[in-house]
mmCIF file of C-alpha atoms in Angstrom:
data_model
loop_
_atom_site.group_PDB
_atom_site.id
_atom_site.type_symbol
_atom_site.label_atom_id
_atom_site.label_comp_id
_atom_site.label_asym_id
_atom_site.label_seq_id
_atom_site.Cartn_x
_atom_site.Cartn_y
_atom_site.Cartn_z
ATOM 1 C CA MET U 1 165.000 232.415 170.420
ATOM 2 C CA THR U 2 166.215 234.031 167.171
ATOM 3 C CA ASN U 3 166.621 232.084 163.944
ATOM 4 C CA SER U 4 170.399 232.136 164.464
ATOM 5 C CA ASP U 5 170.031 230.855 168.021
ATOM 6 C CA ALA U 6 167.620 228.147 166.863
ATOM 7 C CA SER U 7 170.075 227.045 164.168
ATOM 8 C CA THR U 8 172.958 226.921 166.639
ATOM 9 C CA GLY U 9 170.813 225.044 169.142
ATOM 10 C CA LEU U 10 169.674 222.588 166.509
ATOM 11 C CA ASP U 11 173.237 221.859 165.428
ATOM 12 C CA ALA U 12 174.260 221.082 169.014
ATOM 13 C CA VAL U 13 171.217 218.915 169.695
ATOM 14 C CA MET U 14 171.569 216.997 166.430
ATOM 15 C CA ALA U 15 175.229 216.358 167.221
ATOM 16 C CA GLU U 16 174.201 214.994 170.614
ATOM 17 C CA LEU U 17 171.547 212.779 169.036
ATOM 18 C CA ARG U 18 173.983 211.413 166.484
ATOM 19 C CA SER U 19 176.505 210.650 169.211
ATOM 20 C CA HIS U 20 174.024 208.054 170.513
ATOM 21 C CA ALA U 21 173.271 206.571 167.095
ATOM 22 C CA ASP U 22 173.492 202.793 166.897
ATOM 23 C CA PRO U 23 172.604 201.365 163.479
ATOM 24 C CA GLY U 24 172.455 197.937 165.087
ATOM 25 C CA ASN U 25 169.287 198.994 166.918
ATOM 26 C CA VAL U 26 167.399 199.848 163.742
ATOM 27 C CA ALA U 27 166.540 196.218 162.976
ATOM 28 C CA GLY U 28 165.243 195.798 166.523
ATOM 29 C CA MET U 29 163.013 198.853 166.110
ATOM 30 C CA GLU U 30 161.671 197.391 162.877
ATOM 31 C CA ARG U 31 160.785 194.166 164.687
ATOM 32 C CA PHE U 32 158.631 196.272 167.022
ATOM 33 C CA GLY U 33 156.860 197.818 164.053
ATOM 34 C CA ILE U 34 158.781 201.109 164.055
ATOM 35 C CA ARG U 35 159.471 201.736 160.366
ATOM 36 C CA PRO U 36 159.271 205.484 159.748
ATOM 37 C CA ARG U 37 159.853 207.048 156.375
ATOM 38 C CA THR U 38 162.453 209.391 157.885
ATOM 39 C CA GLU U 39 166.086 208.717 158.794
ATOM 40 C CA VAL U 40 166.436 206.477 161.863
ATOM 41 C CA LEU U 41 169.529 206.692 164.068
ATOM 42 C CA GLY U 42 168.821 203.732 166.344
ATOM 43 C CA GLY U 43 169.354 205.894 169.437
ATOM 44 C CA PRO U 44 169.034 207.580 171.884
ATOM 45 C CA ASN U 45 166.344 205.457 173.506
ATOM 46 C CA LEU U 46 163.046 206.862 174.777
ATOM 47 C CA PRO U 47 164.101 207.508 178.406
ATOM 48 C CA GLN U 48 167.177 209.373 177.163
ATOM 49 C CA LEU U 49 165.033 211.448 174.800
ATOM 50 C CA ARG U 50 162.649 212.304 177.637
ATOM 51 C CA ARG U 51 165.557 213.468 179.797
ATOM 52 C CA MET U 52 166.886 215.572 176.933
ATOM 53 C CA GLY U 53 163.452 217.078 176.453
ATOM 54 C CA ARG U 54 163.224 218.085 180.118
ATOM 55 C CA ARG U 55 166.660 219.671 179.888
ATOM 56 C CA LEU U 56 166.037 221.572 176.665
ATOM 57 C CA GLY U 57 162.387 222.583 176.841
ATOM 58 C CA PRO U 58 159.954 224.026 176.603
ATOM 59 C CA ASP U 59 161.331 225.651 173.466
ATOM 60 C CA GLN U 60 158.882 225.769 170.572
ATOM 61 C CA ALA U 61 161.386 227.209 168.085
ATOM 62 C CA LEU U 62 163.816 224.358 168.749
ATOM 63 C CA ALA U 63 160.960 221.860 168.561
ATOM 64 C CA GLU U 64 159.996 223.152 165.122
ATOM 65 C CA ALA U 65 163.604 222.885 163.939
ATOM 66 C CA LEU U 66 163.900 219.335 165.269
ATOM 67 C CA TRP U 67 160.658 218.353 163.535
ATOM 68 C CA ARG U 68 161.862 219.777 160.215
ATOM 69 C CA SER U 69 165.115 217.804 160.482
ATOM 70 C CA GLY U 70 163.442 214.689 159.106
ATOM 71 C CA VAL U 71 165.239 212.459 161.635
ATOM 72 C CA HIS U 72 163.000 210.102 163.605
ATOM 73 C CA GLU U 73 164.650 210.520 167.008
ATOM 74 C CA ALA U 74 164.753 214.304 166.521
ATOM 75 C CA ARG U 75 161.008 214.314 165.918
ATOM 76 C CA VAL U 76 160.390 212.245 169.048
ATOM 77 C CA LEU U 77 162.535 214.748 170.962
ATOM 78 C CA ALA U 78 160.576 217.615 169.389
ATOM 79 C CA VAL U 79 157.434 216.292 171.071
ATOM 80 C CA PHE U 80 159.145 216.537 174.470
ATOM 81 C CA VAL U 81 160.641 219.968 173.758
ATOM 82 C CA ALA U 82 157.502 221.591 172.325
ATOM 83 C CA ASP U 83 155.587 224.040 174.514
ATOM 84 C CA PRO U 84 151.917 222.997 174.876
ATOM 85 C CA SER U 85 150.968 226.561 175.777
ATOM 86 C CA SER U 86 152.105 227.828 172.370
ATOM 87 C CA PHE U 87 151.434 224.686 170.318
ATOM 88 C CA THR U 88 148.489 225.874 168.263
ATOM 89 C CA ARG U 89 145.848 223.747 166.598
ATOM 90 C CA ASP U 90 147.311 224.735 163.227
ATOM 91 C CA ARG U 91 150.706 223.379 164.287
ATOM 92 C CA ALA U 92 149.092 220.182 165.543
ATOM 93 C CA GLU U 93 147.367 219.731 162.179
ATOM 94 C CA ALA U 94 150.661 220.296 160.386
ATOM 95 C CA TRP U 95 152.526 217.776 162.525
ATOM 96 C CA VAL U 96 149.850 215.079 162.644
ATOM 97 C CA VAL U 97 150.054 214.452 158.897
ATOM 98 C CA ASP U 98 153.801 213.793 159.270
ATOM 99 C CA LEU U 99 153.282 210.939 161.735
ATOM 100 C CA ASP U 100 154.734 207.745 160.325
ATOM 101 C CA SER U 101 155.265 205.377 163.272
ATOM 102 C CA TRP U 102 153.311 204.317 166.328
ATOM 103 C CA ASP U 103 155.928 205.486 168.839
ATOM 104 C CA LEU U 104 156.040 209.010 167.422
ATOM 105 C CA CYS U 105 152.250 209.082 167.145
ATOM 106 C CA ASP U 106 151.706 207.996 170.743
ATOM 107 C CA GLY U 107 154.304 210.381 172.149
ATOM 108 C CA PHE U 108 152.812 213.245 170.135
ATOM 109 C CA CYS U 109 149.395 212.506 171.643
ATOM 110 C CA SER U 110 150.313 211.613 175.232
ATOM 111 C CA SER U 111 153.146 214.068 175.864
ATOM 112 C CA LEU U 112 152.008 217.115 173.914
ATOM 113 C CA VAL U 113 148.551 217.379 172.351
ATOM 114 C CA ASP U 114 146.714 216.010 175.394
ATOM 115 C CA ARG U 115 147.956 219.067 177.299
ATOM 116 C CA THR U 116 146.320 221.529 174.907
ATOM 117 C CA PRO U 117 142.848 223.100 175.223
ATOM 118 C CA TYR U 118 141.726 221.670 171.872
ATOM 119 C CA ALA U 119 142.706 218.061 172.629
ATOM 120 C CA HIS U 120 139.143 216.689 172.817
ATOM 121 C CA ASP U 121 138.184 218.377 169.548
ATOM 122 C CA ALA U 122 141.323 217.078 167.846
ATOM 123 C CA ALA U 123 140.646 213.536 169.027
ATOM 124 C CA ARG U 124 137.169 213.584 167.519
ATOM 125 C CA ALA U 125 138.374 215.103 164.253
ATOM 126 C CA TRP U 126 141.359 212.811 163.752
ATOM 127 C CA ALA U 127 139.358 209.673 164.576
ATOM 128 C CA GLY U 128 137.344 210.346 161.438
ATOM 129 C CA ARG U 129 140.318 210.753 159.111
ATOM 130 C CA ASP U 130 141.444 208.063 156.673
ATOM 131 C CA GLU U 131 145.242 208.329 157.071
ATOM 132 C CA GLU U 132 146.491 205.435 159.204
ATOM 133 C CA PHE U 133 148.532 207.379 161.744
ATOM 134 C CA VAL U 134 146.176 210.370 161.833
ATOM 135 C CA LYS U 135 143.335 208.017 162.726
ATOM 136 C CA ARG U 136 145.548 206.271 165.267
ATOM 137 C CA ALA U 137 146.341 209.684 166.734
ATOM 138 C CA GLY U 138 142.644 210.342 167.306
ATOM 139 C CA PHE U 139 142.246 207.221 169.422
ATOM 140 C CA ALA U 140 145.658 207.438 171.094
ATOM 141 C CA LEU U 141 144.665 210.946 172.151
ATOM 142 C CA MET U 142 141.404 209.645 173.623
ATOM 143 C CA ALA U 143 143.395 207.097 175.625
ATOM 144 C CA ALA U 144 145.850 209.746 176.834
ATOM 145 C CA LEU U 145 143.046 212.097 177.862
ATOM 146 C CA ALA U 146 141.305 209.324 179.790
ATOM 147 C CA VAL U 147 144.464 208.991 181.896
ATOM 148 C CA HIS U 148 145.623 212.615 182.127
ATOM 149 C CA ASP U 149 142.569 214.885 181.935
ATOM 150 C CA ARG U 150 141.216 214.705 185.453
ATOM 151 C CA SER U 151 138.863 217.674 184.994
ATOM 152 C CA ALA U 152 136.811 216.334 182.091
ATOM 153 C CA THR U 153 133.302 215.005 182.633
ATOM 154 C CA ASP U 154 132.101 211.481 182.048
ATOM 155 C CA GLU U 155 129.988 212.897 179.215
ATOM 156 C CA ALA U 156 133.119 214.060 177.414
ATOM 157 C CA PHE U 157 134.477 210.510 177.373
ATOM 158 C CA ALA U 158 131.131 208.856 176.691
ATOM 159 C CA ALA U 159 131.002 211.006 173.555
ATOM 160 C CA PHE U 160 134.062 209.135 172.277
ATOM 161 C CA LEU U 161 132.365 205.731 172.482
ATOM 162 C CA PRO U 162 130.295 206.028 169.274
ATOM 163 C CA LEU U 163 133.529 206.855 167.426
ATOM 164 C CA ILE U 164 135.190 203.794 168.940
ATOM 165 C CA GLU U 165 132.211 201.686 167.938
ATOM 166 C CA ARG U 166 132.279 203.090 164.412
ATOM 167 C CA GLU U 167 135.998 202.458 163.827
ATOM 168 C CA ALA U 168 136.365 199.116 165.644
ATOM 169 C CA THR U 169 136.341 197.212 162.357
ATOM 170 C CA ASP U 170 139.289 199.056 160.805
ATOM 171 C CA PRO U 171 141.553 196.203 159.653
ATOM 172 C CA ARG U 172 144.810 198.130 160.073
ATOM 173 C CA ASN U 173 146.738 196.868 163.083
ATOM 174 C CA PHE U 174 147.997 200.251 164.273
ATOM 175 C CA VAL U 175 144.479 201.669 164.130
ATOM 176 C CA ARG U 176 142.601 198.839 165.786
ATOM 177 C CA LYS U 177 145.132 198.681 168.627
ATOM 178 C CA ALA U 178 144.568 202.380 169.310
ATOM 179 C CA VAL U 179 140.777 201.935 169.146
ATOM 180 C CA ASN U 180 141.084 199.145 171.702
ATOM 181 C CA TRP U 181 143.449 201.242 173.850
ATOM 182 C CA ALA U 182 140.991 204.139 173.943
ATOM 183 C CA LEU U 183 138.112 201.846 174.888
ATOM 184 C CA ARG U 184 140.084 200.237 177.708
ATOM 185 C CA GLN U 185 141.390 203.510 179.148
ATOM 186 C CA ILE U 186 137.968 205.125 179.124
ATOM 187 C CA GLY U 187 136.525 202.050 180.837
ATOM 188 C CA LYS U 188 139.168 202.182 183.564
ATOM 189 C CA ARG U 189 138.466 205.806 184.449
ATOM 190 C CA ASN U 190 135.584 205.114 186.865
ATOM 191 C CA ARG U 191 132.737 202.675 187.467
ATOM 192 C CA ALA U 192 130.158 204.586 185.420
ATOM 193 C CA LEU U 193 132.396 204.764 182.379
ATOM 194 C CA ASN U 194 133.407 201.150 182.902
ATOM 195 C CA ALA U 195 129.769 200.129 182.470
ATOM 196 C CA GLU U 196 129.445 202.298 179.358
ATOM 197 C CA ALA U 197 132.663 200.945 177.843
ATOM 198 C CA VAL U 198 131.604 197.347 178.501
ATOM 199 C CA ALA U 199 128.256 198.032 176.814
ATOM 200 C CA CYS U 200 130.108 199.586 173.871
ATOM 201 C CA ALA U 201 132.319 196.501 173.522
ATOM 202 C CA GLU U 202 129.281 194.241 173.663
ATOM 203 C CA ARG U 203 127.612 196.235 170.884
ATOM 204 C CA ILE U 204 130.751 195.950 168.757
ATOM 205 C CA LEU U 205 130.834 192.199 169.259
ATOM 206 C CA ALA U 206 127.140 191.804 168.450
ATOM 207 C CA ALA U 207 127.281 193.951 165.321
ATOM 208 C CA HIS U 208 130.675 192.803 164.056
ATOM 209 C CA PRO U 209 131.385 189.312 165.430
ATOM 210 C CA ARG U 210 134.245 188.787 163.001
ATOM 211 C CA THR U 211 135.825 192.154 162.225
ATOM 212 C CA GLY U 212 135.324 193.676 165.676
ATOM 213 C CA ARG U 213 136.044 190.558 167.723
ATOM 214 C CA TRP U 214 139.587 191.351 168.831
ATOM 215 C CA VAL U 215 138.882 194.971 169.796
ATOM 216 C CA ALA U 216 135.804 193.967 171.805
ATOM 217 C CA ASN U 217 137.015 190.761 173.432
ATOM 218 C CA ASP U 218 140.373 192.153 174.482
ATOM 219 C CA ALA U 219 138.681 195.192 176.048
ATOM 220 C CA LEU U 220 136.055 193.089 177.820
ATOM 221 C CA ARG U 221 138.700 190.783 179.254
ATOM 222 C CA GLU U 222 140.455 193.701 180.960
ATOM 223 C CA LEU U 223 137.428 195.834 181.857
ATOM 224 C CA ARG U 224 135.645 192.919 183.536
ATOM 225 C CA SER U 225 138.751 191.606 185.272
ATOM 226 C CA ASP U 226 138.850 191.307 189.050
ATOM 227 C CA ALA U 227 141.853 193.613 189.200
ATOM 228 C CA VAL U 228 140.141 196.460 187.331
ATOM 229 C CA GLN U 229 136.834 196.030 189.138
ATOM 230 C CA ARG U 230 138.574 196.044 192.525
ATOM 231 C CA ARG U 231 140.549 199.156 191.630
ATOM 232 C CA LEU U 232 137.410 200.973 190.503
ATOM 233 C CA ARG U 233 135.567 200.078 193.729
ATOM 234 C CA GLN U 234 138.480 201.355 195.798
ATOM 235 C CA ARG U 235 138.682 204.567 193.790
ATOM 236 C CA GLY U 236 135.097 205.506 194.595
ATOM 237 C CA PRO U 237 133.116 208.262 192.853
ATOM 238 C CA VAL U 238 135.004 210.725 190.692
ATOM 239 C CA VAL U 239 134.435 214.436 191.250
ATOM 240 C CA GLN U 240 133.345 215.765 187.877
ATOM 241 C CA GLY U 241 134.842 218.846 186.303
ATOM 242 C CA SER U 242 134.047 220.625 183.064
ATOM 243 C CA ALA U 243 134.941 219.297 179.641
#
């Protein structure tokens, strides 16, 4: 796509996005903790944005233009339009620092970066960053990989557990929820990782009975539940691939 084509395409897509704008929805989004620094239209909703993304993409040039627009819904759409095969690590690093809401962060991780060859490396790197939504992205990416990356080894996911243990005391709500999410998803992958995740949660609780309590107890409640244990027994052994 040429620059002229990208500009024309962006104009049409932005007009479509604005046709769904509903300022009355903005307050509702805020109640769910979605308070980005960028302009918020209050629509389209997530299913509509996913459908638009399937129709328009993959188109990396359009995705870049949507991201630069500075409109929240356009950036969410950019995640669905972007082409994982041409979404370089440099682009991921440029976009991750722009994350300013949990919904954009989680979509970025679970609908784009988790499909790239550097996803495991990015998860480890971002988990060690200080910025709230960059750190959340590290753990949201771990959670997404635990669900989507069927070829990775148990060792690849076990390597995330020390990072989860290290960051379980972060007091920021958006971070600790992602830490907990990663721990739970890793522990639901198979029986071996379930045992490792449970042990990780127990270590968090023993070392940080106050600051790590919610992350650990919430994970243990799900990972030890009859429903999860039954599902893991029925699933049987997982054929291991390469990380």
